[in-house]
Coordinates of C-alpha atoms and ligand atoms in Angstrom, one line a residue:
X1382 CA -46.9 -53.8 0.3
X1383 CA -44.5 -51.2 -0.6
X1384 CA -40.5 -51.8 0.6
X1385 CA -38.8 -48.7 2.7
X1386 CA -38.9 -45.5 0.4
X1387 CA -36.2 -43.9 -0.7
X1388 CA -33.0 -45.9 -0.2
X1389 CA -33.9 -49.5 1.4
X1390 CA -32.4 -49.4 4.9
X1391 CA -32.1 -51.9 7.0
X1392 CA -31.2 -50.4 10.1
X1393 CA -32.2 -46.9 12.2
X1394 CA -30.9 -44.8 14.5
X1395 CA -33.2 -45.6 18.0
X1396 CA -33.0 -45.0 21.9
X1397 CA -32.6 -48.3 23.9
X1398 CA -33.0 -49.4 27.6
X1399 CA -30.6 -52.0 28.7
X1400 CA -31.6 -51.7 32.1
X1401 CA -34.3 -49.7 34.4
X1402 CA -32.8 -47.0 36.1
X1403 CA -32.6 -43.3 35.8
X1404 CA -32.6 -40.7 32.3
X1405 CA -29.6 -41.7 31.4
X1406 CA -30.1 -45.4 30.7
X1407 CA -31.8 -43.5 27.6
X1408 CA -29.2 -44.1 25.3
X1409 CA -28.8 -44.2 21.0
X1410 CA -27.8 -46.6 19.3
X1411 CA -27.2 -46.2 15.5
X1412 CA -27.8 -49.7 14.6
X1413 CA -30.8 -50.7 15.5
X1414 CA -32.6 -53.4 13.1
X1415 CA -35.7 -51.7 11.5
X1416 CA -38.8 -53.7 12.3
X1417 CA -40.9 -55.8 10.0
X1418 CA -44.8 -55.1 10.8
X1419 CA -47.0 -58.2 10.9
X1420 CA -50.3 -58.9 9.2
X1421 CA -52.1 -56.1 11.0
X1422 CA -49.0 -54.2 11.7
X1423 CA -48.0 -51.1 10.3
X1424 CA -44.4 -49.2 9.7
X1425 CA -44.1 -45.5 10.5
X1426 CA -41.3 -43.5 9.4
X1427 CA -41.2 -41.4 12.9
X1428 CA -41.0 -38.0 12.6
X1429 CA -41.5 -36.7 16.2
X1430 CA -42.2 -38.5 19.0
X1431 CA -44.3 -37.4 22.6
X1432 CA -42.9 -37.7 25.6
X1433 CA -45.0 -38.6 28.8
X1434 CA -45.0 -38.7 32.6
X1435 CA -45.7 -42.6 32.4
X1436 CA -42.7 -43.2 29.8
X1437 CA -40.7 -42.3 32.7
X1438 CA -42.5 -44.4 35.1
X1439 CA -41.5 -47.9 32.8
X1440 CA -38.0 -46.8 31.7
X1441 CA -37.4 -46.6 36.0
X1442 CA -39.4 -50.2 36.3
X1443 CA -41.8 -49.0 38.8
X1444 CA -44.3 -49.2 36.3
X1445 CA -47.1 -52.4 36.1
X1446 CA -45.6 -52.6 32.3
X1447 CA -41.9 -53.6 32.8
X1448 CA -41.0 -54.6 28.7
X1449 CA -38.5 -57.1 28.8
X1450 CA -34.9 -55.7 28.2
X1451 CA -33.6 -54.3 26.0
X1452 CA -36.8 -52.4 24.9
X1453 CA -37.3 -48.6 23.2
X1454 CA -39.4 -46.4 25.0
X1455 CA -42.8 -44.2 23.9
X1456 CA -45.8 -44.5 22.9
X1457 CA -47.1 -41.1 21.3
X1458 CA -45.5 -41.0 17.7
X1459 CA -46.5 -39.4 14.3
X1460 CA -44.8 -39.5 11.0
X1461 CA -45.7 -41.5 7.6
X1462 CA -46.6 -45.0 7.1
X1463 CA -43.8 -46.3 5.0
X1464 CA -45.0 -50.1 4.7
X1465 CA -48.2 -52.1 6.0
X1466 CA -49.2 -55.9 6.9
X1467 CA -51.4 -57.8 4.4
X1468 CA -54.0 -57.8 7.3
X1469 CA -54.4 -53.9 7.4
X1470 CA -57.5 -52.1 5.9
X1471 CA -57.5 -48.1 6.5
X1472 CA -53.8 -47.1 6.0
X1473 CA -51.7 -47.4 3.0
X1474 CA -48.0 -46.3 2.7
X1475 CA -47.5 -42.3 2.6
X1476 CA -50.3 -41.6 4.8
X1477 CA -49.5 -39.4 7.7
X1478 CA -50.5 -41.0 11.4
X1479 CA -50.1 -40.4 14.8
X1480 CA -50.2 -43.5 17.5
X1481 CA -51.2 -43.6 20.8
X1482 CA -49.2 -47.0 21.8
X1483 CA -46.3 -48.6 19.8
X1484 CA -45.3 -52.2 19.7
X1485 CA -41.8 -51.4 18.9
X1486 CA -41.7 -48.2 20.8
X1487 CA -41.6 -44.8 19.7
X1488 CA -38.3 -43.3 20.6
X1489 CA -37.2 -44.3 17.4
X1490 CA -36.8 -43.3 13.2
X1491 CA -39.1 -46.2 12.1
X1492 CA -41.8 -47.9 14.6
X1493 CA -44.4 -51.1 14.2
X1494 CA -47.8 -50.1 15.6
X1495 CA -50.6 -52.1 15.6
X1496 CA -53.9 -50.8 13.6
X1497 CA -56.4 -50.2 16.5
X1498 CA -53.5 -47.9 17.7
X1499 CA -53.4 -45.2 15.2
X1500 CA -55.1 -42.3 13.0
X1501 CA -54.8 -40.4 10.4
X1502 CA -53.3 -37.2 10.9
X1503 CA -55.3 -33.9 9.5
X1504 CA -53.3 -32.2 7.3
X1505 CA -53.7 -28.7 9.8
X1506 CA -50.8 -30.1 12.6
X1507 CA -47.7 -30.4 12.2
X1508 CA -45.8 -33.8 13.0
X1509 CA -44.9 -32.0 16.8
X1510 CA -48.2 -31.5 17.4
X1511 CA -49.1 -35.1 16.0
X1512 CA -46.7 -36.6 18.6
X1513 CA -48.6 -34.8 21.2
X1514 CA -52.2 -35.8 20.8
X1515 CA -52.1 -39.9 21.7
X1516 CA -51.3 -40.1 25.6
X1517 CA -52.8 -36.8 26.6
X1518 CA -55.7 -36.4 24.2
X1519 CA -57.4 -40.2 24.4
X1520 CA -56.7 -39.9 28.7
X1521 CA -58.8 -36.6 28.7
X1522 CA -61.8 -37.9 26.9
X1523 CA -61.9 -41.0 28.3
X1524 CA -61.9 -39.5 31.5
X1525 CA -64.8 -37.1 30.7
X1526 CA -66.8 -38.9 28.4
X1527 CA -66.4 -42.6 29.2
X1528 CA -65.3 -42.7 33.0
X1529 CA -67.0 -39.7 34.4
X1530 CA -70.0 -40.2 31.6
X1531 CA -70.1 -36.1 31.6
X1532 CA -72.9 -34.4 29.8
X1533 CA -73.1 -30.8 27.7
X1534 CA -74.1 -28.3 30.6
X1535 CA -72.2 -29.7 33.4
X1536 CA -69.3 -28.0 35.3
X1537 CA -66.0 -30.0 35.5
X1538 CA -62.7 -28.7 37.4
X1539 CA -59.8 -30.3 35.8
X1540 CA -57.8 -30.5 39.0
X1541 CA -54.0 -29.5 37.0
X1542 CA -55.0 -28.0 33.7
X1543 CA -51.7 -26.7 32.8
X1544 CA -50.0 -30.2 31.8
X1545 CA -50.2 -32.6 28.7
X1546 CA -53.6 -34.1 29.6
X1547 CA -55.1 -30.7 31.8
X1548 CA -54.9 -28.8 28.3
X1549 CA -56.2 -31.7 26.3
X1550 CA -59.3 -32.0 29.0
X1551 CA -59.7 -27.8 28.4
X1552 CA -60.2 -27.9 24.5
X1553 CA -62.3 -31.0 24.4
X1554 CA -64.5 -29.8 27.8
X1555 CA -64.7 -26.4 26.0
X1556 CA -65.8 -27.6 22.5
X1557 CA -68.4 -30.4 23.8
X1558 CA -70.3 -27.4 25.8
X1559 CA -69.2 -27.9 29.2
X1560 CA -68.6 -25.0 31.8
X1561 CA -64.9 -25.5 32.3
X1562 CA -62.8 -24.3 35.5
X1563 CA -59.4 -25.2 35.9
X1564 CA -56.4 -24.6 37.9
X1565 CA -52.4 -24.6 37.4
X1566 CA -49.7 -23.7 39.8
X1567 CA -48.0 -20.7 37.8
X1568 CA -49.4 -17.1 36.4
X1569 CA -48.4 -18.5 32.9
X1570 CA -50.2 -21.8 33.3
X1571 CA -53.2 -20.1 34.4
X1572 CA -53.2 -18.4 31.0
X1573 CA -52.6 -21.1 29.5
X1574 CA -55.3 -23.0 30.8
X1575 CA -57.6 -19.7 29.8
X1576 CA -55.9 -19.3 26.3
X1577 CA -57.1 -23.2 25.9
X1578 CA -60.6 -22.9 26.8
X1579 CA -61.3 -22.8 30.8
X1580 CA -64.0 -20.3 31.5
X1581 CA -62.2 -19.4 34.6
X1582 CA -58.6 -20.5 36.3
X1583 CA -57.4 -21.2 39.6
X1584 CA -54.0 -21.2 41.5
X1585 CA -53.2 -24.4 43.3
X1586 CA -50.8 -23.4 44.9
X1587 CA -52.7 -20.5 46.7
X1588 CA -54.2 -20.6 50.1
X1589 CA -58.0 -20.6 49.7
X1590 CA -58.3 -21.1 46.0
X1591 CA -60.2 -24.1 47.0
X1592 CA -63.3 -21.2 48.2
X1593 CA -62.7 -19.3 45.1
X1594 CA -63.6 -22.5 43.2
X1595 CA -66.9 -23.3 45.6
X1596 CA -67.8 -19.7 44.7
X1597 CA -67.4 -20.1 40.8
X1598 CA -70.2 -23.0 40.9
X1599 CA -72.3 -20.8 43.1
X1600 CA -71.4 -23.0 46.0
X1601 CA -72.6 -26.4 44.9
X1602 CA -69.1 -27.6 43.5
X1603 CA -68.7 -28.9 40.2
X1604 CA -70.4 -32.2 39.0
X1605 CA -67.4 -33.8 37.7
X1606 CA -63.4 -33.2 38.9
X1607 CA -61.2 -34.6 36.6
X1608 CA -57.7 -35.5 39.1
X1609 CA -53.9 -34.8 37.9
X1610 CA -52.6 -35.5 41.7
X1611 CA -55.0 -37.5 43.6
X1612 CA -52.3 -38.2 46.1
X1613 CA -52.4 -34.5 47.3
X1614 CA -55.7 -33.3 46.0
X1615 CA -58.4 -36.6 46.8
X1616 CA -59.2 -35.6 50.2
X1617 CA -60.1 -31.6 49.2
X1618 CA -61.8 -32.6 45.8
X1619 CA -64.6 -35.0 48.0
X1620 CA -65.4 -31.8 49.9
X1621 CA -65.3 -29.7 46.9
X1622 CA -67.8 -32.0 44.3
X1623 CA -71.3 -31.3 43.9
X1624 CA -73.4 -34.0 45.4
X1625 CA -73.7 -36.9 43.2
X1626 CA -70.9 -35.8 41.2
X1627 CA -68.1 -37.9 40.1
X1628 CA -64.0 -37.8 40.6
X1629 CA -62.0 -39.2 37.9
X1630 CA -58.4 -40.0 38.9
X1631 CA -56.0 -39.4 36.2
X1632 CA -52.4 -39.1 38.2
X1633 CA -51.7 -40.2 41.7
X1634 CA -47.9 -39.9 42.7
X1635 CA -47.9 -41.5 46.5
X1636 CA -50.6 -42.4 49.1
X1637 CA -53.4 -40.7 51.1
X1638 CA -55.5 -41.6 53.9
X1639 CA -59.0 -40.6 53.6
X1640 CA -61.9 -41.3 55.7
X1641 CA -64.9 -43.1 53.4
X1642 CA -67.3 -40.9 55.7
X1643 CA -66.4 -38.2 52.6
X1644 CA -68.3 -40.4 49.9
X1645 CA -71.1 -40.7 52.2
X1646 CA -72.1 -37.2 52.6
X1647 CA -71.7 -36.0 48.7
X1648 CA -72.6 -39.8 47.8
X1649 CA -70.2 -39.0 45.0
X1650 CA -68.6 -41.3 42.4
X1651 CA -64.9 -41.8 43.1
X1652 CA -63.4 -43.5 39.9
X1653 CA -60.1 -44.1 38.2
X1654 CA -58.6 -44.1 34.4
X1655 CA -56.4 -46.2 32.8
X1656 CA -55.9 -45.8 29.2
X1657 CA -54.2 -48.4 28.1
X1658 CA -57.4 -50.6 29.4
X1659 CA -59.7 -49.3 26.6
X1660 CA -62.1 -51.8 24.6
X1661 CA -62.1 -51.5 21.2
X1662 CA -65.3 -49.9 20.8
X1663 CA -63.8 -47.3 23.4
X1664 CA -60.9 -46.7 20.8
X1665 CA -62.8 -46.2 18.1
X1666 CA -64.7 -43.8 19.9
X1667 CA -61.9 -41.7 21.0
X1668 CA -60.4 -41.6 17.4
X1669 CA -63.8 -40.5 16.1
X1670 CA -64.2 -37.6 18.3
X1671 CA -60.6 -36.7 17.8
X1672 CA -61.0 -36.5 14.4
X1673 CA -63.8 -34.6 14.8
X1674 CA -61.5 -32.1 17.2
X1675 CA -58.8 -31.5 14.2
X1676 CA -61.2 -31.3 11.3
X1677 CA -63.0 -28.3 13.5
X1678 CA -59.4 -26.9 14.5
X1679 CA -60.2 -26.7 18.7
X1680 CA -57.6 -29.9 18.9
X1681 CA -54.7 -28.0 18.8
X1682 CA -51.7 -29.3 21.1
X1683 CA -49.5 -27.0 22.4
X1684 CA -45.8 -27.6 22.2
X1685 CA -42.7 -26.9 24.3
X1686 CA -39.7 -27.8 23.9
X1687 CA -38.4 -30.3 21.0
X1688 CA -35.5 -32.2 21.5
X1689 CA -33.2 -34.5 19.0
X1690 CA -33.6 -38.4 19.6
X1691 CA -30.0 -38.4 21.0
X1692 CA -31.0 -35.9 24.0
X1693 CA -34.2 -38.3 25.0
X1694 CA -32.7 -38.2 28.6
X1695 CA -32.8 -34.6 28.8
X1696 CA -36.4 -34.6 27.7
X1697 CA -36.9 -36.8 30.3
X1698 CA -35.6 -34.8 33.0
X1699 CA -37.4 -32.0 31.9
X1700 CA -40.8 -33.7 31.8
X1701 CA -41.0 -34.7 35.2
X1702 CA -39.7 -30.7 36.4
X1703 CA -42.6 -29.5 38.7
X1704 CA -43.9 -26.8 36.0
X1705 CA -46.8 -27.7 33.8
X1706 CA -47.1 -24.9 31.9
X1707 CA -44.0 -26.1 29.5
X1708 CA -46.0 -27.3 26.7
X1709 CA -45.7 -31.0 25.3
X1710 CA -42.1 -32.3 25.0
X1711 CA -41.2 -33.5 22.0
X1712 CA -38.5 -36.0 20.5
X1713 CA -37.3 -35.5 17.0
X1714 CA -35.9 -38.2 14.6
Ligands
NAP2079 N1 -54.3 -43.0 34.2 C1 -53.9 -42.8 33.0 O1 -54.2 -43.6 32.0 C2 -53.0 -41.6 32.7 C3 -52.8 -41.2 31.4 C4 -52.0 -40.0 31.2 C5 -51.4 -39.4 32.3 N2 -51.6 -39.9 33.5 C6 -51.0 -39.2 34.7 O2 -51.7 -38.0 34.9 C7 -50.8 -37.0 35.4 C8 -50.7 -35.8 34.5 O3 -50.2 -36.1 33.2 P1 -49.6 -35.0 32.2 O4 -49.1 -35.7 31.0 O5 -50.7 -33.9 32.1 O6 -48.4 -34.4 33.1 P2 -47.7 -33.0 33.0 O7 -47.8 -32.4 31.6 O8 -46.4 -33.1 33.6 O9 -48.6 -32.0 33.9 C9 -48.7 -32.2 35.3 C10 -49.9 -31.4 35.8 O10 -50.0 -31.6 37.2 C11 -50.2 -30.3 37.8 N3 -50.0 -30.2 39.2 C12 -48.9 -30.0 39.9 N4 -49.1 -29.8 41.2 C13 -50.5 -29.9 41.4 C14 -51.4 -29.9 42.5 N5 -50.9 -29.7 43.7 N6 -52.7 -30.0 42.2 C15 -53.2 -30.2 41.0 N7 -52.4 -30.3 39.9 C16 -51.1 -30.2 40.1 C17 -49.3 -29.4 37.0 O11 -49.6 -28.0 37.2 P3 -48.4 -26.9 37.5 O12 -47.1 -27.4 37.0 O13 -48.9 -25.7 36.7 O14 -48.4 -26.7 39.0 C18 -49.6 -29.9 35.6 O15 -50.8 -29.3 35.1 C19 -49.4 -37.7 35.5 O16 -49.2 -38.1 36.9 C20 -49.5 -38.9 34.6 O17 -48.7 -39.9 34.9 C21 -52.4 -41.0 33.8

């Protein structure tokens, strides 16, 4: 259906990766051939684009995805399908999407997504704020709904609350009737966190915030801790979790020993995410309650800082800065 609007182009303006490496291998190149979707493929004219920690991950190839070179980075993207496969049912050119995974990659004016991957976009957010629900939105509810199979009533900690998926985790926790605590390492990402719907926030980078946490659950712990740094935070969060709870690691940057003596005692759950793993059913699942989150109006992403598509490196840089309270980078093309 339906040919490129406006004047038919055959070529965009994208970022390319000729080889793994640092931010600057980011680079634009004007002459990029626009894709042709398949059967059940569709063509987004990309308006903005979401950067994420793991983006930066495959572009340095320490990643378990490693595309084959040359590739274009990103994943979160939201603009306006321009053209779709014969295959595809629930989208039709002019529609506005978001996508939570690209087959083309993001980065980019125009990119192919695949249908399972994408959503219509309520007419309340803006294209930015689009670009910033895939990634951080679909991690946090698997993580609290699916992984750690949380329940209306319980008390979760999201363990760094003040980042893309910490204030994703906040709004939906909030709105699905959980007690939410949750911590961030500034004074302006603990209001953040509060401004997002945490009942009550915590400093991690104070001495003894882990007490102050104990004392906020009345000294049981909460029943579920959803983990932005495993790597620094495992060992504390087994100590900290209500017995029988369960530990959902989102982010883990290095290693930590830890003896198993921890699970014993709290014979707590200790489990892991990984989005890009979903089933089917699991997707549709997430896009439903999604929708749900922008028809009511708690989905609201919170955005930082948006850059052109030529300064993708700088948006890289900045993502991986050690301050989460800096809102959801955004690319614009
Ligand atoms: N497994 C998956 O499928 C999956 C999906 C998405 C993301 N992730 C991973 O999850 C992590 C968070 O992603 P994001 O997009 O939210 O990143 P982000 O926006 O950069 O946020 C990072 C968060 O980590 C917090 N943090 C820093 N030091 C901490 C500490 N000592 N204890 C607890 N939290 C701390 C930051 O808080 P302050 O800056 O306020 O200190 C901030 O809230 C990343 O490692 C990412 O790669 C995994």
């Amino acid at each position: 259906m339906s040919v490129l609007r406006g004047a038919a182009r055959a070529v965009m303006k994208a970022i390319r990766v000729t080889e793994f490496g640092g931010p600057e291998v980011l680079k634009i190149e004007a002459k990029v051939p626009i894709p042709n979707p398949e059967d059940h493929q569709i063509l987004v004219r990309v308006h903005a684009s979401g950067i994420n920690p793991v983006d930066t991950y495959i572009r340095s190839g320490t990643h378990n995805i490693r595309p084959a070179l040359p590739f274009t980075p990103g994943m979160d993207s939201a603009g306006v399908v321009e053209k779709v496969g014969k295959a595809v049912t629930h989208f039709k050119p002019g529609d506005r999407v978001y996508s939570v995974r690209t087959v083309t990659g993001a980065y980019a004016e125009y990119a192919v997504v695949e249908e399972p991957y994408v959503a219509h976009l309520h007419k309340s957010l803006s294209f930015e704020q689009g670009a910033g629900i895939g990634v951080p939105y679909y991690t946090a509810y698997r993580s609290l709904i699916l992984r750690a199979n949380g329940k209306p009533g319980e008390t979760v900690l999201i363990h760094g609350a003040s980042g893309g998926v910490g204030i994703a985790a906040c709004q939906i926790a909030r709105a699905l009737g959980f007690t939410v605590l949750g911590t961030a390492g500034t004074t302006e990402g603990i209001e953040l966190v509060l401004k997002n719907g945490a009942h009550k926030a915590f400093n991690h980078r104070e001495k003894g915030y882990l007490s102050k946490i104990t004392d906020a659950t009345n000294g049981q712990g909460p029943d579920i801790i959803l983990e932005m740094l495993a790597n620094v935070n495992l060992e504390n969060d087994l100590n900290l979790i209500k017995t029988r709870g369960r530990i959902v690691n989102i982010g883990s940057r290095g290693t930590i020993q830890i003896s198993p003596r921890f699970t014993m005692g709290k014979e707590c759950v200790v489990t892991g995410v990984m989005l890009m793993t979903s089933s089917p059913t699991d997707w549709a699942q997430m896009h439903g309650a999604l929708r749900a989150g922008m028809e009511q109006g708690w989905l609201k992403p919170y955005i930082g800082t948006s850059y052109p598509l030529e300064q993708a490196s700088q948006s890289h840089t900045e993502i991986m800065k050690d301050s989460g309270h800096k809102g959801k980078i955004i690319l614009k093309s």
